[in-house]
Amino acid sequence: MTEITILVLYGLLVILTLILQATGAMTQLGMGYLLGARDEGRTVSGIAGRLERALNNSVTAMVLFAPAVLLIVITESATNQSLLAAQAFLLARLVYLPAYAFGLTGIRSLAWTVGLLSTALLYFLSL
């Protein structure tokens, strides 16, 4: 497994998060609202609301993680340490999603921190 493979797997996790979030929103808001112009602002709550926030955070994480991985590849800086950092990121994000969805705040915060630190390490390793 390479850092690029982990990036692809994380992309698939973000897509899964989007599907789960959309399904939750559909059950609360209805298909008519979701297919409409959405001029009237409505919000979702509970698990659907948490999935919406998890999706937003996952997209932000992707915006930070993808360039770090690409820098590792472009600068030919891939090492066992960079692979471990990418694996830690993916594992953290795999924990983050259900922790956020089910309101496990301590676990969610720890997973978020591990993911962010792993991403920062990738940037450092690409120097």
Short mmCIF file of C-alpha atoms in Angstrom, two decimals:
data_model
loop_
_atom_site.label_atom_id
_atom_site.label_comp_id
_atom_site.label_asym_id
_atom_site.label_seq_id
_atom_site.Cartn_x
_atom_site.Cartn_y
_atom_site.Cartn_z
CA MET A 1 0.00 0.00 0.00
CA THR A 2 1.26 3.48 -0.87
CA GLU A 3 0.38 6.99 0.23
CA ILE A 4 -1.53 7.46 -3.04
CA THR A 5 -3.57 4.31 -2.36
CA ILE A 6 -4.44 5.71 1.05
CA LEU A 7 -5.50 8.98 -0.58
CA VAL A 8 -7.81 7.03 -2.91
CA LEU A 9 -9.25 5.07 0.02
CA TYR A 10 -9.86 8.30 1.91
CA GLY A 11 -11.62 9.73 -1.15
CA LEU A 12 -13.92 6.70 -1.10
CA LEU A 13 -14.57 7.26 2.61
CA VAL A 14 -15.58 10.86 1.89
CA ILE A 15 -17.96 9.61 -0.82
CA LEU A 16 -19.46 7.13 1.66
CA THR A 17 -19.87 9.96 4.17
CA LEU A 18 -21.67 12.02 1.51
CA ILE A 19 -24.05 9.13 0.76
CA LEU A 20 -24.80 8.60 4.45
CA GLN A 21 -25.34 12.33 4.99
CA ALA A 22 -27.63 12.65 1.96
CA THR A 23 -29.66 9.63 3.08
CA GLY A 24 -30.09 11.12 6.54
CA ALA A 25 -31.07 14.49 5.11
CA MET A 26 -33.58 12.85 2.77
CA THR A 27 -35.35 11.11 5.63
CA GLN A 28 -35.68 14.38 7.57
CA LEU A 29 -36.24 16.92 4.81
CA GLY A 30 -37.87 14.86 2.08
CA MET A 31 -36.87 14.27 -1.50
CA GLY A 32 -38.92 17.23 -2.74
CA TYR A 33 -36.91 19.70 -0.70
CA LEU A 34 -33.57 18.14 -1.65
CA LEU A 35 -34.43 18.21 -5.36
CA GLY A 36 -35.75 21.77 -5.16
CA ALA A 37 -34.00 25.13 -5.13
CA ARG A 38 -33.55 25.02 -1.33
CA ASP A 39 -34.22 28.75 -1.08
CA GLU A 40 -35.82 28.17 2.30
CA GLY A 41 -33.07 27.18 4.69
CA ARG A 42 -33.78 23.99 6.61
CA THR A 43 -31.49 22.10 8.91
CA VAL A 44 -31.17 18.49 9.93
CA SER A 45 -30.62 17.29 13.47
CA GLY A 46 -29.45 14.22 15.33
CA ILE A 47 -27.29 11.76 13.44
CA ALA A 48 -28.13 13.44 10.12
CA GLY A 49 -26.88 16.78 11.46
CA ARG A 50 -23.74 15.23 12.86
CA LEU A 51 -23.10 13.47 9.53
CA GLU A 52 -23.45 16.83 7.77
CA ARG A 53 -20.83 18.35 10.05
CA ALA A 54 -18.62 15.26 9.69
CA LEU A 55 -18.85 15.58 5.91
CA ASN A 56 -17.81 19.24 6.04
CA ASN A 57 -14.87 18.33 8.25
CA SER A 58 -13.94 15.40 6.01
CA VAL A 59 -13.79 17.66 2.96
CA THR A 60 -11.57 20.08 4.90
CA ALA A 61 -9.34 17.17 5.91
CA MET A 62 -9.13 16.09 2.26
CA VAL A 63 -8.10 19.61 1.23
CA LEU A 64 -5.19 19.38 3.68
CA PHE A 65 -4.29 15.69 3.22
CA ALA A 66 -4.29 15.46 -0.59
CA PRO A 67 -1.59 18.11 -1.18
CA ALA A 68 0.56 16.57 1.56
CA VAL A 69 0.41 13.17 -0.13
CA LEU A 70 1.04 14.69 -3.56
CA LEU A 71 4.06 16.56 -2.18
CA ILE A 72 5.44 13.29 -0.80
CA VAL A 73 5.07 11.70 -4.24
CA ILE A 74 6.35 14.67 -6.27
CA THR A 75 9.40 15.20 -4.07
CA GLU A 76 10.04 11.45 -3.96
CA SER A 77 10.03 11.66 -0.16
CA ALA A 78 8.09 8.45 0.46
CA THR A 79 9.49 6.50 3.40
CA ASN A 80 8.18 4.02 5.93
CA GLN A 81 7.49 7.02 8.16
CA SER A 82 5.39 8.79 5.52
CA LEU A 83 3.45 5.60 4.86
CA LEU A 84 2.84 5.17 8.59
CA ALA A 85 1.65 8.79 8.84
CA ALA A 86 -0.77 8.27 5.94
CA GLN A 87 -2.02 5.02 7.48
CA ALA A 88 -2.51 6.76 10.84
CA PHE A 89 -4.47 9.50 9.06
CA LEU A 90 -6.77 6.99 7.37
CA LEU A 91 -7.31 5.01 10.55
CA ALA A 92 -8.06 8.21 12.46
CA ARG A 93 -10.62 9.26 9.86
CA LEU A 94 -12.19 5.79 9.92
CA VAL A 95 -12.66 6.23 13.67
CA TYR A 96 -13.73 9.87 13.32
CA LEU A 97 -16.80 9.24 11.16
CA PRO A 98 -18.73 6.86 13.45
CA ALA A 99 -17.48 8.71 16.54
CA TYR A 100 -18.99 11.94 15.20
CA ALA A 101 -22.17 10.28 13.92
CA PHE A 102 -22.89 8.67 17.29
CA GLY A 103 -21.80 11.63 19.41
CA LEU A 104 -18.66 10.12 20.96
CA THR A 105 -17.00 13.49 21.47
CA GLY A 106 -13.82 12.41 23.27
CA ILE A 107 -13.04 9.74 20.69
CA ARG A 108 -13.98 12.10 17.87
CA SER A 109 -11.62 14.80 19.15
CA LEU A 110 -8.77 12.32 19.58
CA ALA A 111 -9.28 10.94 16.06
CA TRP A 112 -9.39 14.47 14.63
CA THR A 113 -6.14 15.35 16.40
CA VAL A 114 -4.36 12.20 15.19
CA GLY A 115 -5.49 12.91 11.63
CA LEU A 116 -4.31 16.51 11.75
CA LEU A 117 -0.93 15.64 13.27
CA SER A 118 -0.45 12.87 10.70
CA THR A 119 -1.13 15.36 7.92
CA ALA A 120 1.27 17.88 9.42
CA LEU A 121 3.95 15.18 9.61
CA LEU A 122 3.49 14.44 5.91
CA TYR A 123 4.12 18.10 5.08
CA PHE A 124 7.23 18.07 7.26
CA LEU A 125 8.50 14.87 5.63
CA SER A 126 8.08 16.36 2.15
CA LEU A 127 10.63 19.11 2.87
#
